[in-house]
């Protein structure tokens, strides 16, 4: 539950105050485009912050960098509530995202410290339950705060939540990365660590496939409000129902993955997720080009987003499997790729304006097809890896004995 709270800080940071953007622009006497930069700044902070947090946690242990990040998140949140103009708020949002990145990447590293393979995939599926529900709950909670007060109080609530999480982690979250397993050098050695990780073909295959699928989901998030409301005529309330149904599909697939992965290879489940998202995206493109109606489009979107529920939990489990010594840095690469690719791809959904479905569908199809090719070419197991898997009941994917520092997850 503690790790779930840490993972939730990222979606809460980006989604909780979205309902208040119009009022925020009015209060700060700023344009809508400038206010939207506060979202971009947070995403960039989440991406870059993970590159710092990962190696730091590998060198210093998980607890100290985590507590540092949570303290920074709280300070940035309270400062956002006092921001006098949009320019300062953009800067503070970048700092808030970078601080929140510590919680996200270290939560993933905690899981890898204690579990590998199928066991890790089950825990990542549980964490994805929170990741999937947070984008639904966050705007609703933010809207309720707006009814009672204003947008500044949303940042106060986020900062207060991080203070609570800080206190809980300080008292109840033990260290999972003991001193004898740490890598000295910290940030000074980060360059060489990342260099070795970037040369790992299988790791980069998983990381790129994960980032491409995640980017396709960001294209859907940024483009679907305009497509479904302005082209197909859904009301904001009807759109929120569609968005919620797709999010629930993703969560349901992730939870089913947590059960099925006990008996089915995580690589097979990951492949099914990537192929499903690519198939749904290609179908969406065909429907867009032929001028299909609303219901076929909704069905294709549901297939795409639900399939992501098989990608997001299995990718980190497989990518971090052989990188226990540098789990923080490897998790940082995964997370940085997600937010970086997502932030770059999201604006492409509206390249021809809000009246055309084709750009969103084409970008999603291209991204997911590239993910399928990347997974097949780069993440293909080596002969040595296949030999380790054959005749032994796939030991690398079995849950190892619980160490003395095992957390009661």
XYZ file of C-alpha atoms in Angstrom:
409
model
C 0.000 0.000 0.000
C 2.900 2.349 0.695
C 4.412 1.680 -2.726
C 0.989 2.241 -4.292
C 0.833 5.672 -2.655
C 4.258 6.492 -4.055
C 3.255 5.437 -7.563
C 0.025 7.462 -7.325
C 1.877 10.754 -6.799
C 2.795 10.936 -10.497
C -0.758 10.693 -11.939
C -2.100 12.883 -9.149
C 0.476 15.560 -9.988
C -0.552 15.742 -13.641
C -4.325 15.164 -13.413
C -5.648 16.578 -10.145
C -5.538 20.246 -11.117
C -6.556 19.849 -14.786
C -10.200 20.859 -14.065
C -8.871 24.117 -12.626
C -6.773 25.173 -15.645
C -9.350 27.685 -17.002
C -9.723 29.322 -13.592
C -5.955 29.240 -13.093
C -5.420 31.095 -16.388
C -7.989 33.696 -15.375
C -6.546 34.236 -11.900
C -2.974 34.586 -13.164
C -4.040 36.701 -16.175
C -2.335 34.262 -18.531
C -3.114 32.547 -21.822
C -4.357 28.974 -22.025
C -1.238 27.838 -23.899
C 1.058 29.279 -21.235
C -0.922 27.634 -18.458
C -0.785 24.312 -20.297
C 3.002 24.541 -20.044
C 2.571 23.751 -16.350
C 1.488 20.236 -17.407
C 4.418 19.907 -19.815
C 6.855 21.111 -17.157
C 5.625 18.463 -14.745
C 6.043 15.710 -17.366
C 9.557 16.883 -18.200
C 10.394 16.977 -14.497
C 9.073 13.449 -14.057
C 11.241 12.256 -16.949
C 14.496 13.998 -16.001
C 14.107 13.494 -12.253
C 14.077 9.735 -12.647
C 17.491 9.795 -14.318
C 18.875 11.384 -11.147
C 16.838 9.382 -8.640
C 17.710 5.963 -10.069
C 21.522 6.025 -9.683
C 21.228 7.926 -6.395
C 19.075 5.180 -4.910
C 21.460 2.502 -6.212
C 24.357 4.207 -4.412
C 22.702 5.467 -1.217
C 19.889 2.973 -0.685
C 16.193 3.543 -1.302
C 15.051 5.305 1.865
C 17.190 8.444 1.959
C 16.644 9.518 -1.671
C 12.948 8.680 -1.328
C 12.533 10.866 1.753
C 14.505 13.626 0.046
C 12.202 13.481 -2.970
C 9.040 13.507 -0.862
C 10.276 16.514 1.109
C 11.030 18.331 -2.133
C 7.609 17.428 -3.504
C 5.890 18.877 -0.454
C 7.933 22.085 -0.605
C 7.232 22.496 -4.322
C 3.522 21.840 -3.805
C 3.145 24.484 -1.128
C 5.157 26.898 -3.297
C 2.869 26.225 -6.289
C -0.074 27.279 -4.144
C 1.646 30.649 -3.607
C 2.814 31.216 -7.204
C 2.197 34.861 -8.231
C 2.295 34.285 -12.004
C 2.297 31.566 -14.653
C 6.048 31.732 -15.342
C 6.982 30.955 -11.747
C 4.296 28.258 -11.597
C 5.817 26.554 -14.657
C 9.216 26.478 -12.922
C 7.735 25.163 -9.683
C 5.771 22.486 -11.544
C 8.998 21.263 -13.105
C 10.543 20.992 -9.638
C 7.436 19.216 -8.350
C 7.613 16.697 -11.184
C 11.323 16.085 -10.631
C 10.728 15.508 -6.907
C 7.786 13.196 -7.591
C 10.016 11.178 -9.913
C 11.972 9.976 -6.864
C 8.828 8.328 -5.481
C 7.939 6.702 -8.793
C 11.308 5.219 -9.730
C 12.185 4.114 -6.195
C 8.833 2.332 -5.807
C 9.675 0.269 -8.909
C 13.196 -0.364 -7.618
C 11.747 -1.586 -4.298
C 9.784 -4.264 -6.131
C 12.855 -5.381 -8.090
C 14.926 -5.533 -4.891
C 12.581 -8.186 -3.540
C 11.166 -10.012 -6.561
C 11.980 -11.016 -10.136
C 10.117 -12.441 -13.099
C 6.598 -13.626 -12.502
C 6.529 -12.509 -8.888
C 7.610 -9.013 -9.923
C 5.014 -8.960 -12.700
C 2.280 -9.732 -10.136
C 3.380 -6.828 -7.935
C 3.672 -4.454 -10.888
C 0.123 -5.450 -11.823
C -1.034 -4.442 -8.345
C 0.756 -1.104 -8.630
C -0.809 -0.581 -12.058
C -4.213 -0.862 -10.409
C -3.425 2.414 -8.647
C -1.841 3.933 -11.749
C -4.982 3.163 -13.732
C -7.456 4.401 -11.143
C -5.563 7.592 -10.221
C -6.315 9.388 -13.538
C -10.022 8.723 -12.905
C -10.054 9.757 -9.265
C -7.658 12.724 -9.523
C -9.776 15.019 -11.757
C -12.894 14.183 -9.739
C -11.132 15.034 -6.482
C -9.717 18.201 -8.010
C -13.159 19.239 -9.232
C -14.596 18.789 -5.735
C -11.851 20.942 -4.239
C -12.625 23.603 -6.859
C -16.274 23.597 -5.803
C -15.268 24.375 -2.230
C -12.300 26.679 -2.774
C -9.846 27.267 -5.631
C -7.001 25.836 -7.691
C -4.358 26.812 -5.140
C -5.964 24.506 -2.579
C -5.431 21.583 -4.966
C -1.671 22.059 -4.672
C -2.008 22.382 -0.908
C -3.856 19.039 -0.868
C -1.130 17.381 -2.979
C 1.583 18.756 -0.698
C -0.307 17.611 2.410
C -0.655 14.122 0.903
C 3.092 13.970 0.292
C 3.715 14.965 3.928
C 1.518 12.069 5.056
C 3.369 9.683 2.736
C 6.696 11.016 4.046
C 5.691 10.269 7.640
C 4.429 6.789 6.704
C 7.626 5.952 4.804
C 9.774 7.298 7.635
C 8.128 5.004 10.152
C 6.992 1.936 8.208
C 9.092 1.442 5.058
C 12.362 -0.404 5.716
C 15.434 -0.287 3.502
C 15.337 -2.854 0.678
C 18.797 -2.153 -0.774
C 21.374 -2.986 1.922
C 24.843 -1.500 1.977
C 26.639 -4.572 0.603
C 24.564 -4.413 -2.601
C 25.013 -0.702 -3.246
C 27.125 0.724 -6.021
C 29.464 3.562 -4.972
C 29.888 6.671 -7.020
C 26.302 7.922 -7.054
C 25.706 10.559 -9.680
C 29.402 10.613 -10.663
C 29.134 7.031 -11.841
C 25.698 7.515 -13.411
C 27.122 8.148 -16.868
C 28.976 4.840 -17.032
C 26.011 2.972 -15.533
C 23.618 4.399 -18.090
C 26.165 3.674 -20.817
C 26.212 -0.015 -19.897
C 22.435 -0.155 -19.654
C 21.981 1.556 -23.014
C 24.224 -1.073 -24.604
C 21.988 -3.874 -23.291
C 19.964 -4.808 -26.363
C 17.232 -6.674 -24.505
C 16.761 -3.967 -21.878
C 16.532 -1.264 -24.551
C 14.091 -3.387 -26.522
C 11.755 -3.572 -23.568
C 12.271 0.101 -22.686
C 11.577 1.350 -26.218
C 8.552 -0.908 -26.726
C 7.170 0.252 -23.387
C 7.789 3.930 -24.224
C 6.157 3.640 -27.655
C 3.008 2.015 -26.293
C 2.873 4.540 -23.448
C 3.229 7.364 -25.997
C 0.285 5.965 -27.968
C -1.786 6.101 -24.784
C -0.748 9.745 -24.268
C -1.861 10.512 -27.833
C -5.229 8.996 -26.977
C -5.449 11.030 -23.742
C -4.647 14.321 -25.492
C -6.629 13.709 -28.682
C -9.741 11.795 -27.616
C -11.485 14.743 -25.861
C -11.541 16.688 -29.134
C -12.306 13.666 -31.325
C -15.160 12.285 -29.258
C -16.708 15.608 -28.239
C -16.217 17.841 -31.271
C -16.482 15.226 -34.028
C -18.815 12.599 -32.573
C -20.792 14.998 -30.407
C -20.334 13.465 -26.958
C -20.982 15.724 -23.995
C -18.223 16.196 -21.388
C -20.142 13.873 -19.067
C -20.495 11.194 -21.764
C -16.813 11.525 -22.605
C -15.860 11.073 -18.949
C -17.838 7.809 -18.933
C -16.003 6.576 -22.041
C -12.651 7.593 -20.543
C -13.503 5.799 -17.308
C -14.560 2.611 -19.140
C -11.290 2.486 -21.072
C -9.306 3.093 -17.884
C -11.217 0.299 -16.147
C -10.422 -1.981 -19.082
C -6.731 -1.245 -18.611
C -6.965 -1.937 -14.877
C -8.919 -5.168 -15.432
C -6.319 -6.415 -17.918
C -3.508 -5.595 -15.486
C -5.206 -7.475 -12.659
C -5.920 -10.455 -14.917
C -2.242 -10.371 -15.881
C -1.284 -10.603 -12.201
C -3.190 -13.872 -11.944
C -2.360 -15.410 -15.324
C 1.370 -14.658 -15.126
C 1.677 -17.386 -12.492
C 1.130 -19.927 -15.293
C 1.957 -18.084 -18.517
C 5.304 -16.625 -19.562
C 5.414 -12.864 -18.996
C 7.022 -12.439 -22.436
C 4.017 -14.050 -24.096
C 1.632 -11.788 -22.186
C 3.697 -8.736 -23.109
C 3.632 -9.756 -26.769
C -0.136 -10.171 -26.638
C -0.463 -6.689 -25.164
C 1.708 -5.049 -27.823
C -0.012 -6.904 -30.665
C -3.423 -6.049 -29.220
C -2.618 -2.344 -28.981
C -1.178 -2.337 -32.509
C -4.172 -4.212 -33.946
C -6.642 -1.869 -32.266
C -4.727 1.196 -33.481
C -4.580 -0.035 -37.068
C -8.309 -0.795 -36.915
C -8.895 2.735 -35.591
C -6.948 4.181 -38.532
C -9.001 2.166 -41.024
C -12.203 3.327 -39.346
C -11.014 6.948 -39.462
C -10.188 6.727 -43.182
C -13.549 5.133 -44.019
C -15.615 7.547 -41.928
C -17.024 4.929 -39.550
C -19.496 5.809 -36.824
C -19.021 6.252 -33.102
C -19.435 2.699 -31.799
C -16.733 1.045 -33.963
C -14.341 3.838 -32.969
C -15.131 3.296 -29.279
C -14.572 -0.451 -29.671
C -11.167 0.075 -31.305
C -10.105 2.534 -28.591
C -11.173 0.083 -25.895
C -9.001 -2.660 -27.442
C -5.996 -0.333 -27.625
C -6.183 0.935 -24.048
C -7.135 -2.402 -22.497
C -4.139 -4.051 -24.191
C -1.854 -1.522 -22.492
C -2.808 -3.264 -19.246
C -0.727 -6.243 -20.398
C 2.243 -4.096 -21.414
C 2.873 -1.829 -18.440
C 3.241 -4.500 -15.686
C 5.238 -7.059 -17.694
C 7.738 -4.661 -19.238
C 9.436 -3.546 -15.981
C 9.388 -7.099 -14.625
C 11.271 -8.360 -17.681
C 13.473 -5.307 -18.205
C 14.739 -5.219 -14.605
C 15.089 -8.998 -14.303
C 18.848 -9.097 -14.986
C 19.710 -5.686 -13.499
C 19.231 -6.081 -9.776
C 22.495 -4.265 -9.010
C 21.302 -1.218 -10.947
C 17.554 -1.575 -10.533
C 17.145 2.128 -9.791
C 18.968 3.261 -12.924
C 17.202 0.690 -15.113
C 13.813 1.703 -13.726
C 14.745 5.339 -14.369
C 15.401 4.595 -18.036
C 11.987 2.960 -18.329
C 10.202 5.829 -16.622
C 12.107 8.557 -18.460
C 11.290 6.949 -21.802
C 7.609 6.757 -20.909
C 7.172 10.419 -20.056
C 9.610 11.729 -22.666
C 8.012 9.847 -25.560
C 4.543 10.583 -24.206
C 5.219 14.311 -23.913
C 6.666 14.486 -27.435
C 3.905 12.435 -29.071
C 0.861 13.972 -27.375
C 0.752 17.212 -29.447
C 0.780 15.199 -32.711
C -2.826 14.128 -32.112
C -4.112 17.574 -33.110
C -1.679 18.382 -35.906
C -4.544 18.985 -38.384
C -6.839 20.610 -35.873
C -9.595 19.156 -33.705
C -11.889 18.301 -36.627
C -9.940 15.320 -37.976
C -9.697 11.836 -36.469
C -6.980 10.623 -38.826
C -3.898 12.237 -37.181
C -4.648 10.699 -33.780
C -5.322 7.281 -35.317
C -2.271 7.425 -37.605
C 0.121 8.407 -34.815
C -1.248 5.688 -32.521
C -0.939 3.080 -35.288
C 2.634 4.135 -36.104
C 3.731 4.091 -32.464
C 2.223 0.715 -31.601
C 3.475 -0.885 -34.843
C 6.957 0.407 -34.042
C 6.594 -1.071 -30.547
C 5.765 -4.490 -32.032
C 8.797 -4.367 -34.338
C 11.052 -3.164 -31.520
C 9.918 -5.948 -29.211
C 10.474 -8.609 -31.897
C 13.898 -7.358 -32.991
C 15.600 -5.903 -29.908
C 13.994 -7.820 -27.024
C 14.524 -11.229 -28.594
C 16.156 -13.475 -25.944
C 19.759 -14.485 -26.541
C 20.806 -18.107 -26.908
C 22.330 -18.047 -23.419
C 19.103 -16.751 -21.968
C 17.100 -19.469 -23.739
C 19.459 -22.119 -22.358
C 18.859 -20.810 -18.836
C 15.123 -21.043 -19.413
C 15.055 -24.539 -20.929
C 14.648 -27.601 -18.784
C 14.610 -25.793 -15.468
C 11.057 -24.525 -15.137
C 12.214 -21.006 -16.129
C 14.168 -20.232 -12.969
C 14.700 -16.575 -13.816
C 10.961 -16.092 -13.763
C 10.350 -17.837 -10.491
C 10.048 -15.974 -7.231
C 13.358 -16.153 -5.345
C 13.594 -16.938 -1.663
C 12.575 -13.945 0.417
C 15.614 -12.162 1.888
C 15.835 -11.044 5.467
C 14.843 -7.499 4.483
C 11.679 -8.687 2.729
C 8.871 -6.189 2.878
C 5.348 -7.354 3.795
C 3.988 -6.229 0.424
